[in-house]
Coordinates of C-alpha atoms in Angstrom, one line a residue:
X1 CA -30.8 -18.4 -5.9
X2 CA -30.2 -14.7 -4.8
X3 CA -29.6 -12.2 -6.9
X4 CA -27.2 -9.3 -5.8
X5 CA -26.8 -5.8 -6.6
X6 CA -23.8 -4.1 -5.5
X7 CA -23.2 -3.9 -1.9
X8 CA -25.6 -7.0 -1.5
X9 CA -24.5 -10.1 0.8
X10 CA -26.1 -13.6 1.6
X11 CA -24.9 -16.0 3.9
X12 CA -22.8 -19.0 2.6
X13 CA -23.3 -22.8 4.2
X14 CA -20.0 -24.8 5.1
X15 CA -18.1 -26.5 3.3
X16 CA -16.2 -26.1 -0.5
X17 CA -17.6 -23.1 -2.1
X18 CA -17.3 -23.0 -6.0
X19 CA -17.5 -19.2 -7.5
X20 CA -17.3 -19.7 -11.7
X21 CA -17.0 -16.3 -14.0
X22 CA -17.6 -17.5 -17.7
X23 CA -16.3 -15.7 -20.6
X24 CA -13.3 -13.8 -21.7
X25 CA -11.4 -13.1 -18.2
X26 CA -8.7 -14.1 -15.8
X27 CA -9.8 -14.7 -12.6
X28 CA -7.7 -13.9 -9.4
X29 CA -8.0 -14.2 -5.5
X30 CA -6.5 -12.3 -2.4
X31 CA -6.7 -13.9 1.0
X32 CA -6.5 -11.2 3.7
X33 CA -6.8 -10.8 7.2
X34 CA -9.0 -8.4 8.8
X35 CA -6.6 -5.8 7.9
X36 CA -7.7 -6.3 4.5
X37 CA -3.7 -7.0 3.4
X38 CA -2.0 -10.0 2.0
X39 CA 0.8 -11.2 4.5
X40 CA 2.6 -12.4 1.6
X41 CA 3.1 -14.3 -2.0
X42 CA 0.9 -16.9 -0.9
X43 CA -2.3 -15.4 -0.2
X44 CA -2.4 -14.2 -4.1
X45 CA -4.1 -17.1 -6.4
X46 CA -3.5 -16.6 -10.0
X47 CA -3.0 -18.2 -13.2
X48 CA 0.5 -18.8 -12.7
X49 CA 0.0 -19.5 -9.0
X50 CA -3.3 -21.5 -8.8
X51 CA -3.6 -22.9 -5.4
X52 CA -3.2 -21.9 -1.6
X53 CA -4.5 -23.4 1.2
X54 CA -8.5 -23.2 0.8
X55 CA -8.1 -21.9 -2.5
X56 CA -7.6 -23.4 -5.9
X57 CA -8.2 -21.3 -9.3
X58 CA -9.4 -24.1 -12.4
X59 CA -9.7 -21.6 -15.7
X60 CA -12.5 -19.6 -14.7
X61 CA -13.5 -21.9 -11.6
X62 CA -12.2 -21.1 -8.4
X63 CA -13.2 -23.0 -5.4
X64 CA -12.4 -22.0 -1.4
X65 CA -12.9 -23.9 1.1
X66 CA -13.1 -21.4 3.9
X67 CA -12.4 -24.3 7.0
X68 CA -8.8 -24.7 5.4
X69 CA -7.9 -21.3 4.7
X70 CA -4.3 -20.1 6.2
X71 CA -4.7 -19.1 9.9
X72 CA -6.1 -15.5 9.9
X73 CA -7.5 -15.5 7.0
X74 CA -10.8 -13.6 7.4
X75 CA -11.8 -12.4 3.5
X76 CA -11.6 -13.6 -0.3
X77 CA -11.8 -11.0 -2.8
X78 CA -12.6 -12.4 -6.3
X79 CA -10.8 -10.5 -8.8
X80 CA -11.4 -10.3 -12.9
X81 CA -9.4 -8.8 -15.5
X82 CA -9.8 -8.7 -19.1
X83 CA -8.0 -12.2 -20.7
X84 CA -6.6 -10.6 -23.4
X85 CA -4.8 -7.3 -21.5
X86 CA -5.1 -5.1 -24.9
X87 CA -9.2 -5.6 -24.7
X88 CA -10.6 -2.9 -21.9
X89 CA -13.2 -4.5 -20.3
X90 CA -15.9 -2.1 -21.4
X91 CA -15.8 -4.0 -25.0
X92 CA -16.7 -7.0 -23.3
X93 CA -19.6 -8.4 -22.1
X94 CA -20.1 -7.7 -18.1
X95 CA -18.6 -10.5 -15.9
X96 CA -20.7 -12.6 -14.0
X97 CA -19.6 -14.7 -10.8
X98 CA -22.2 -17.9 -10.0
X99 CA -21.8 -19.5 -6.6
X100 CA -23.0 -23.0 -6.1
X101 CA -22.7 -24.6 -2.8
X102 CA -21.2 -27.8 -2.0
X103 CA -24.0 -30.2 -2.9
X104 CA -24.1 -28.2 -6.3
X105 CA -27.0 -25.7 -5.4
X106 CA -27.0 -22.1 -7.1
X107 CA -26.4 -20.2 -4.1
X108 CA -26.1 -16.6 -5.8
X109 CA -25.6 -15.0 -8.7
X110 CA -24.3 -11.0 -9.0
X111 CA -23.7 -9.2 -12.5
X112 CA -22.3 -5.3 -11.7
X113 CA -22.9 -2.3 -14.1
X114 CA -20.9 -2.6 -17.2
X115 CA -17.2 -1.2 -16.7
X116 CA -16.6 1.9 -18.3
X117 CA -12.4 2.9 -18.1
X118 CA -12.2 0.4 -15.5
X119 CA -9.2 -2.4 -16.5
X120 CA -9.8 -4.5 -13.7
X121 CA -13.0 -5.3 -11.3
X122 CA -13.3 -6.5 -7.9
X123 CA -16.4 -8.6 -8.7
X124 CA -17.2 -10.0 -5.0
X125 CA -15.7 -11.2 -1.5
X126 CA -16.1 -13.8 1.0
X127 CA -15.7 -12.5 4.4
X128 CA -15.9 -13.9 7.9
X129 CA -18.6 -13.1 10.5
X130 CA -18.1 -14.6 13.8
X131 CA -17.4 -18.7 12.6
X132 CA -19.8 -18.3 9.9
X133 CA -18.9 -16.9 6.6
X134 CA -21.0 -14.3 3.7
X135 CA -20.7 -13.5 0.5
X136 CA -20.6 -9.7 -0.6
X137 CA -21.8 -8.5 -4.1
X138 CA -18.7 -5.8 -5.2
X139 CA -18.4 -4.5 -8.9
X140 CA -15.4 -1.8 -7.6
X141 CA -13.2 -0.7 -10.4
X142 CA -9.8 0.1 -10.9
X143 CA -8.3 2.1 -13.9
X144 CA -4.9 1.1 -13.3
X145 CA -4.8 -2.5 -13.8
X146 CA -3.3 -5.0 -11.0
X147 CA -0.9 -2.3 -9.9
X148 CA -4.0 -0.5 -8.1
X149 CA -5.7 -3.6 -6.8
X150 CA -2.7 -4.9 -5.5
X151 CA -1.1 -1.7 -4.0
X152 CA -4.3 -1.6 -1.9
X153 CA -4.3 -4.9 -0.8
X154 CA -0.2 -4.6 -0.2
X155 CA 1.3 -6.3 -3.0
X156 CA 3.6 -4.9 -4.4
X157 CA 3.5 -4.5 -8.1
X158 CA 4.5 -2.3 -11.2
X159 CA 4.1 2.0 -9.5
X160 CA 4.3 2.0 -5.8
X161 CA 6.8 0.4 -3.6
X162 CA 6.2 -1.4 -0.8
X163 CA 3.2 -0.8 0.9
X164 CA 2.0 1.3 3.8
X165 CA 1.7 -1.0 7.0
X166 CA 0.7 0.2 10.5
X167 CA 0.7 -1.8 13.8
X168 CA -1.2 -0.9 17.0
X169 CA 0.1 -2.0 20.7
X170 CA -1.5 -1.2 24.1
X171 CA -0.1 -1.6 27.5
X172 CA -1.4 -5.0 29.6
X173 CA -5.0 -5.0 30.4
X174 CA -6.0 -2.4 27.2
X175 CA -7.3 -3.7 24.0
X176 CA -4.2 -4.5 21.4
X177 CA -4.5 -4.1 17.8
X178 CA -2.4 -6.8 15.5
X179 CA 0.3 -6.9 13.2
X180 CA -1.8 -5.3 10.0
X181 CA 0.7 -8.1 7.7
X182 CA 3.9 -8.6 6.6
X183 CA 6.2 -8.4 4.4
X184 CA 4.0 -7.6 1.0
X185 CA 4.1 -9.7 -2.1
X186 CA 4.6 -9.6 -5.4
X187 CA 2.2 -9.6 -8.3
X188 CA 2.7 -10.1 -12.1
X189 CA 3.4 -7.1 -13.9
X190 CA 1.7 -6.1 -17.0
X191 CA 1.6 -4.0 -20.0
X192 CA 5.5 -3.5 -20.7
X193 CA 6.5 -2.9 -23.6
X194 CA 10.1 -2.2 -25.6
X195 CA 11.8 1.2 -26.5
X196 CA 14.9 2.5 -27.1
X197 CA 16.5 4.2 -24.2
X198 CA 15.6 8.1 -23.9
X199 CA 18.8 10.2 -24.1
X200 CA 19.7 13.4 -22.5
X201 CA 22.6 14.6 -24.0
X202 CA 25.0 11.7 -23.8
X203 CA 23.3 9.7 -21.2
X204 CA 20.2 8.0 -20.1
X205 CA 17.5 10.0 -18.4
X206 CA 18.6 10.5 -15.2
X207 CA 22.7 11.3 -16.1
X208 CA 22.3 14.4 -15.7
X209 CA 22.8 16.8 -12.8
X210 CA 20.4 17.9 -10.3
X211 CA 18.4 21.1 -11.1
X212 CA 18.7 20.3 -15.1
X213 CA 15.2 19.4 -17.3
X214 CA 15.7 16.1 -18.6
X215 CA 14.2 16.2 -22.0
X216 CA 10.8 18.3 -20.2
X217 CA 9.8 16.2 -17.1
X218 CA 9.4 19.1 -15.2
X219 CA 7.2 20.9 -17.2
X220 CA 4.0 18.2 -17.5
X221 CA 5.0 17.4 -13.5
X222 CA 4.6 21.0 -12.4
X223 CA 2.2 21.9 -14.4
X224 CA 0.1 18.8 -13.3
X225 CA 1.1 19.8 -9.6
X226 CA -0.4 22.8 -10.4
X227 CA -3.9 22.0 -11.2
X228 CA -3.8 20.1 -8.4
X229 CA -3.2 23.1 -6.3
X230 CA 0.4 21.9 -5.4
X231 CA 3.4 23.7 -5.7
X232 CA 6.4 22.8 -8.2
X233 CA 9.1 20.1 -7.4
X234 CA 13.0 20.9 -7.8
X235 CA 15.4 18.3 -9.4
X236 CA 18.0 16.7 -7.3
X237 CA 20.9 15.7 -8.0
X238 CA 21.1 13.0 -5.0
X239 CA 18.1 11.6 -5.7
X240 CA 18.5 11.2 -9.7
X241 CA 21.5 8.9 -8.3
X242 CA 19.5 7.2 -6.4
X243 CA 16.6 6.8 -9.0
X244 CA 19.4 5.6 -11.7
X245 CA 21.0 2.7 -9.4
X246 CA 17.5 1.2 -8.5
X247 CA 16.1 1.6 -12.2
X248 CA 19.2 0.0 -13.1
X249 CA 19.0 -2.9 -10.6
X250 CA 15.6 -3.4 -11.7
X251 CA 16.7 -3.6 -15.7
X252 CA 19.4 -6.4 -14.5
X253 CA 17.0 -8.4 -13.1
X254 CA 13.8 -7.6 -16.2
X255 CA 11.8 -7.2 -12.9
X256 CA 10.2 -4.2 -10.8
X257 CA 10.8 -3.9 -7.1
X258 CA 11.2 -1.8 -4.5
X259 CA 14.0 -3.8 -3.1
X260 CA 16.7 -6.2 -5.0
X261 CA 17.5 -9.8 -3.6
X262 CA 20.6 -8.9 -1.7
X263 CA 17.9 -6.8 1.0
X264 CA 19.4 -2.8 -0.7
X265 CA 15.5 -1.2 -1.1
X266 CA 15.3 1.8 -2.9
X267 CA 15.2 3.9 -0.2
X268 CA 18.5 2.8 1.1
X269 CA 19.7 4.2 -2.0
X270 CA 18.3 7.0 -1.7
X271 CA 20.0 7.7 1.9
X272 CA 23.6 5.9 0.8
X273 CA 23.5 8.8 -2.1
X274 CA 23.5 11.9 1.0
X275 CA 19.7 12.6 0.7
X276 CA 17.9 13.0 4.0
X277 CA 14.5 12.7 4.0
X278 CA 10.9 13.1 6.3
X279 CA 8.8 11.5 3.2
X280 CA 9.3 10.0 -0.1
X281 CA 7.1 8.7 -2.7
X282 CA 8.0 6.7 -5.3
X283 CA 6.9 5.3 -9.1
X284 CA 8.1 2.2 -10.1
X285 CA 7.3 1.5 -13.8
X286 CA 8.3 0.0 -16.9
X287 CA 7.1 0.8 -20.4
X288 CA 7.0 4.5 -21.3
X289 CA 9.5 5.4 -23.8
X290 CA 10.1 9.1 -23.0
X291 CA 9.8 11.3 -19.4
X292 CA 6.6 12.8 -20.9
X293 CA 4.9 9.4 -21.5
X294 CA 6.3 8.5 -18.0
X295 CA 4.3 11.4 -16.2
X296 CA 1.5 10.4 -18.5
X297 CA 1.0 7.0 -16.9
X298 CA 1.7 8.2 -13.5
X299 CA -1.4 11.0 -14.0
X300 CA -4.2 8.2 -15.7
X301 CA -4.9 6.3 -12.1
X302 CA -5.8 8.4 -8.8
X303 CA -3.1 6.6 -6.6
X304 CA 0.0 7.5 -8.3
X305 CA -1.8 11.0 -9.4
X306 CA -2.0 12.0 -5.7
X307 CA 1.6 10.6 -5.3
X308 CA 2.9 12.8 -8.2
X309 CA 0.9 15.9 -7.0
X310 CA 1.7 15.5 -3.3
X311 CA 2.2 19.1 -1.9
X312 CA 4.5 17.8 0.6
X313 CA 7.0 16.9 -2.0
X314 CA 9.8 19.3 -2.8
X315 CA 12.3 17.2 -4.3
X316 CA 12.6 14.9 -7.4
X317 CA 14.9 12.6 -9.0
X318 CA 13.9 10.6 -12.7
X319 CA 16.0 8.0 -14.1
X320 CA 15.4 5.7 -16.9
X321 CA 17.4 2.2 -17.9
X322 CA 16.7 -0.6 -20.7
X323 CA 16.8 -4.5 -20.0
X324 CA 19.4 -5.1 -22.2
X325 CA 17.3 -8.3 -23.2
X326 CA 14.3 -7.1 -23.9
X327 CA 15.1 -3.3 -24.5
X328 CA 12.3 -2.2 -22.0
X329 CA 12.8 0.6 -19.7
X330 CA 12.7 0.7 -16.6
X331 CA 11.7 3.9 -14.6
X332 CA 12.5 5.0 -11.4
X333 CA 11.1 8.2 -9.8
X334 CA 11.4 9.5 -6.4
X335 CA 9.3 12.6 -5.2
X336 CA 10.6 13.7 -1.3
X337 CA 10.5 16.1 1.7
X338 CA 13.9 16.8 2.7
X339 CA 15.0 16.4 6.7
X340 CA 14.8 19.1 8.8
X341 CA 14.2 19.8 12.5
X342 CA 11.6 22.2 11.9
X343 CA 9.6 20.1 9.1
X344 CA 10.2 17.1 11.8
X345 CA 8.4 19.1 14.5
X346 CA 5.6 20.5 12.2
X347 CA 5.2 17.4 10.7
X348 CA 4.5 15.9 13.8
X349 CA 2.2 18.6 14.8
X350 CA 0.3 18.0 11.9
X351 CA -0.2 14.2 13.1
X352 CA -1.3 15.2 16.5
X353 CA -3.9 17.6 14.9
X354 CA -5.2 15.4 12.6
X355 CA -5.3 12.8 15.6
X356 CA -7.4 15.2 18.0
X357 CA -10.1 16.1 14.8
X358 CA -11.3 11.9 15.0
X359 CA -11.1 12.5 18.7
X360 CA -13.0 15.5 18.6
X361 CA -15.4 13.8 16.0
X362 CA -15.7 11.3 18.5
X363 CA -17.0 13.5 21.5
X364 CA -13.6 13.0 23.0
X365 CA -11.0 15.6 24.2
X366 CA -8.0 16.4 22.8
X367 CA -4.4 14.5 23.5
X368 CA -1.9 16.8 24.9
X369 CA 1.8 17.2 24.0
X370 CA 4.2 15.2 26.2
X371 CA 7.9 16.0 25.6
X372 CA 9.1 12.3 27.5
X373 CA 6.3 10.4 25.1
X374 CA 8.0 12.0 22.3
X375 CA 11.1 11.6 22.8
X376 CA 10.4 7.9 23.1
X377 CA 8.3 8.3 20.0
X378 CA 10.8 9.3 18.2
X379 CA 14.1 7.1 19.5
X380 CA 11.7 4.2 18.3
X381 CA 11.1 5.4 14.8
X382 CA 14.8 6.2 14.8
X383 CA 15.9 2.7 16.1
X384 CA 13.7 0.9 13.7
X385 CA 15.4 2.6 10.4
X386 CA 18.2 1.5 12.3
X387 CA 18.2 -1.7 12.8
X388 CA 16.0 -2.6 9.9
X389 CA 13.1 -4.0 12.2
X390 CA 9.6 -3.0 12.6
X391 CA 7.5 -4.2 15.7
X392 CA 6.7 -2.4 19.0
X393 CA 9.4 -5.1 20.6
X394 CA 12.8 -4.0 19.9
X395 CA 15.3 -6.6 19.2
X396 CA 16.3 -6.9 22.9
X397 CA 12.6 -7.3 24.5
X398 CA 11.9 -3.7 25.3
X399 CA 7.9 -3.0 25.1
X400 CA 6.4 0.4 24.3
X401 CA 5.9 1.0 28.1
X402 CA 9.6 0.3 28.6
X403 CA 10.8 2.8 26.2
X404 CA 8.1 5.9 27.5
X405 CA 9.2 4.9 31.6
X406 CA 12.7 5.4 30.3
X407 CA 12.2 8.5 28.7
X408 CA 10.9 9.5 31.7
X409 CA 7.4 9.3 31.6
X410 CA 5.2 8.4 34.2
X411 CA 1.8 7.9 33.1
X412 CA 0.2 5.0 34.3
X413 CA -1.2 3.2 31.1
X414 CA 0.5 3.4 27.5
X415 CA -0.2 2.8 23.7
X416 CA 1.4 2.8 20.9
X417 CA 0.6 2.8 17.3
X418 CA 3.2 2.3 14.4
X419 CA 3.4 2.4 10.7
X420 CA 5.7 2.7 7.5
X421 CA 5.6 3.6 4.4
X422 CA 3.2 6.4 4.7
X423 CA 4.0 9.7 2.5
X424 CA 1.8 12.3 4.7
X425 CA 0.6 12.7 8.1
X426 CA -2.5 12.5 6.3
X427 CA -1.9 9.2 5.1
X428 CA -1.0 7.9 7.9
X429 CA -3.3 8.8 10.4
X430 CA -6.4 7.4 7.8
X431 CA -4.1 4.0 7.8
X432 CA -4.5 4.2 11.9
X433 CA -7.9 4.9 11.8
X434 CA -9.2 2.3 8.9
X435 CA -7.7 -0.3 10.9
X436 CA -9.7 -1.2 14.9
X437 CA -6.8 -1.7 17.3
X438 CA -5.3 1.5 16.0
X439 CA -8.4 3.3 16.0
X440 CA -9.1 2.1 19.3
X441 CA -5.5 3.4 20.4
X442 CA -6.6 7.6 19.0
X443 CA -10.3 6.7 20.4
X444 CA -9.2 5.3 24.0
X445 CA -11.3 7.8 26.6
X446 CA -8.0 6.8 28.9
X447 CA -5.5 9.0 26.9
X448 CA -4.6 12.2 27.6
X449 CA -1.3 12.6 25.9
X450 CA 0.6 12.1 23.1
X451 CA 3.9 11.9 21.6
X452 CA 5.3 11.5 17.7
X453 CA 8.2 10.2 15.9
X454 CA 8.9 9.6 12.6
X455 CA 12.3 8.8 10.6
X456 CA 13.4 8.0 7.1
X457 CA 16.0 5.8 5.7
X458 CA 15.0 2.2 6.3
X459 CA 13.9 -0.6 3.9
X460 CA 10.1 0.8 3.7
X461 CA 10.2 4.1 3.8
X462 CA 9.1 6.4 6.5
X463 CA 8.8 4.8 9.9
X464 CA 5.9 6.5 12.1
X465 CA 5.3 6.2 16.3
X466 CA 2.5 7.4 17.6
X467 CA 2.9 7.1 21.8
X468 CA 0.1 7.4 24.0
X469 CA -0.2 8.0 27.6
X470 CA -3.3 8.1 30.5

């Protein structure tokens, strides 16, 4: 039997694997492609969804079957948590995953370092190599509980909304990147609990006008923005509408979302109420009883810290609203850029540079500015907010080379990259670049131009094009 350390892997036989983690935890699964996303509800195996194809979860037994796995399945992350949620893991014993193969040999065995502030571990994964399959020794932590493990693996869950996705395309006879998932998932929620609802004068948090300070949430955000080097955020009054409708929506339903059954996300709210924006950011929470504690749980993980502290963000909105069954509150918060033609164009500029650094770190030249390219860029972006799609085909067939000849370019080979959700060029170019058909797109030797678009207002966000031409 092997015995990992972190970072460790060992090849795995065919056949029905079965990995067991005694003791006091939950055990969980995400089945991802090589994007290392979910593609939906399905691909998360849990206690109170205990089976998918390939994959079936039996108290702290979970078996997978790697042959019948969904199509495109190319890793299984094995996930533990604390069984009883109000135990941090640190006061238990270290988890440890046993994997026996399907004649009931011990294949290996992998114990990480005790957790410390961690709340939930990603103990090891199963990944694909070629038709053969291996299993990878992890012990990664996460502070934040489900809502960090499942925002990176796109589901959605209790502080983010839905997930950043990107999408690479390249003319006939380049390489093409795929589809990086679809629409995310949704994973149990923990750690709610029940509170009056916080008043501001006569109303929730949130009734207020913009500019006001309900009850001091600007003073621990800016200050926290601060320290981060980031300067302060206003209050607005469009976007405190906005965050009340979709907290309320949310306490209707006693669940968090980014988007409520009848398709409205938040960030159509945030558009229906006048607010124009080039990025948003969002929290999604419930259980804080006051703004204060609110900005507390937003600083205690990294994610929704860097989300909080963006610099980019000049704008906020807070609102709070209780279930009225369970008198939890539910929080929404919105943190944006606001539209203009100049922060359009610098903020495309700021994609372009970032683009030529990996080029440059590549021993590559630098992509040039191509006013047809981004003009197409951007029409795209714009047409996907909207018509509420998100692919390089549009609805009526037209292909990324269709859309740059009509803009009037006539470069002989095109790309295209595409994501949304992202809050920052930053962001989005390290999405493009963590994935290989995008990266292949900024890395192709062929390219010498570029082109950018980018538009707010649909169901997920902030939609980004990123148009290539050789």
């Amino acid at each position: 039997m092997h015995e990992l350390v972190p970072g460790g892997n060992t090849p795995l036989p065919d056949g029905v694997l079965t990995l067991r983690v005694p003791g006091p935890f939950d055990v969980s699964a995400l089945i991802t492609d090589e994007s290392g996303k979910v593609r939906g509800d399905g691909d998360f195996v849990f206690y109170n969804q205990p089976s998918a194809p390939g994959a079936r979860l039996d108290g702290d037994r979970l078996t997978i079957d790697p042959a019948r796995l969904r199509p495109g399945a190319a890793r299984v992350t094995v996930v533990v948590s604390p069984a009883d949620p109000s135990t941090p893991l640190g006061r238990l014993p270290s988890p440890t995953v046993r994997v026996t193969a399907p004649d009931g040999r011990d294949l290996a065995r992998f114990t990480p370092p005790r957790p410390e502030r961690e709340t939930v571990l990603l103990l090891a994964e199963l990944y694909r190599r070629g038709p053969a399959w291996k299993l990878r020794a992890l012990g990664q932590g996460y502070a934040d509980g489900l809502a960090g493990v499942a925002r990176d693996f796109g589901v959605e869950v209790t502080e983010d909304a839905a997930p950043p996705r990107v999408t690479a395309s390249t003319a006939p006879g380049t390489v093409r990147g795929a589809p990086s998932g679809g629409r995310p998932g949704t994973a149990p929620g923990s750690g709610r609990s029940g509170g009056p609802v916080v008043s501001v004068g006569d109303g929730p948090v949130g009734a207020s006008a913009g500019g006001a300070d309900p009850d001091g949430f600007l003073g621990p955000v800016n200050s926290a923005r601060a320290a981060a080097g980031s300067p302060p955020v206003r209050l607005d009054a469009r976007l405190t509408a906005a965050a009340r409708e979709h907290a309320r929506a949310m306490a209707a339903r006693g669940l968090l979302g980014a988007e409520s059954p009848d398709g409205v996300s938040v960030y159509h709210r945030v558009t229906s109420a006048g607010y124009a924006y080039l990025t948003i950011g969002e929290h999604l929470v419930s259980g804080p009883r006051t703004p204060r504690e609110f900005v507390d749980h937003c600083l205690s993980a990294e994610p929704s810290r860097s989300t909080l502290c963006d610099p980019g963000s000049e704008h906020a909105g807070l609102a709070s609203v209780p279930d009225s069954r369970s008198g939890d509150l539910y929080w929404t918060a919105l943190w944006a850029r606001p539209f203009s033609l100049s922060g359009l164009e610098r903020t495309a500029r700021e994609v372009v540079a970032l683009t030529n650094a990996e080029r440059a770190a590549a021993g590559l030249p630098p992509l040039g500015p191509d006013l047809p390219l981004t003009a197409a860029a951007q029409a795209h972006s714009a047409d996907m907010v909207a018509r509420d799609f998100y692919a390089h085909t549009s609805p009526e067939g037209r292909q990324p080379w269709d859309r740059a000849a009509a803009a009037g370019c006539t470069r002989r080979t095109i790309g295209e990259n595409i994501a949304c959700g992202q809050r920052s060029p930053a962001e989005v170019v390290r999405g493009w670049m963590n994935s290989p058909g995008h990266r292949a797109n900024i890395l192709k030797r062929d390219f010498t131009h570029i082109g950018i678009g980018l538009a707010g207002g649909g169901r997920a966000g902030t939609y980004w094009t990123q148009l290539f031409g050789g």
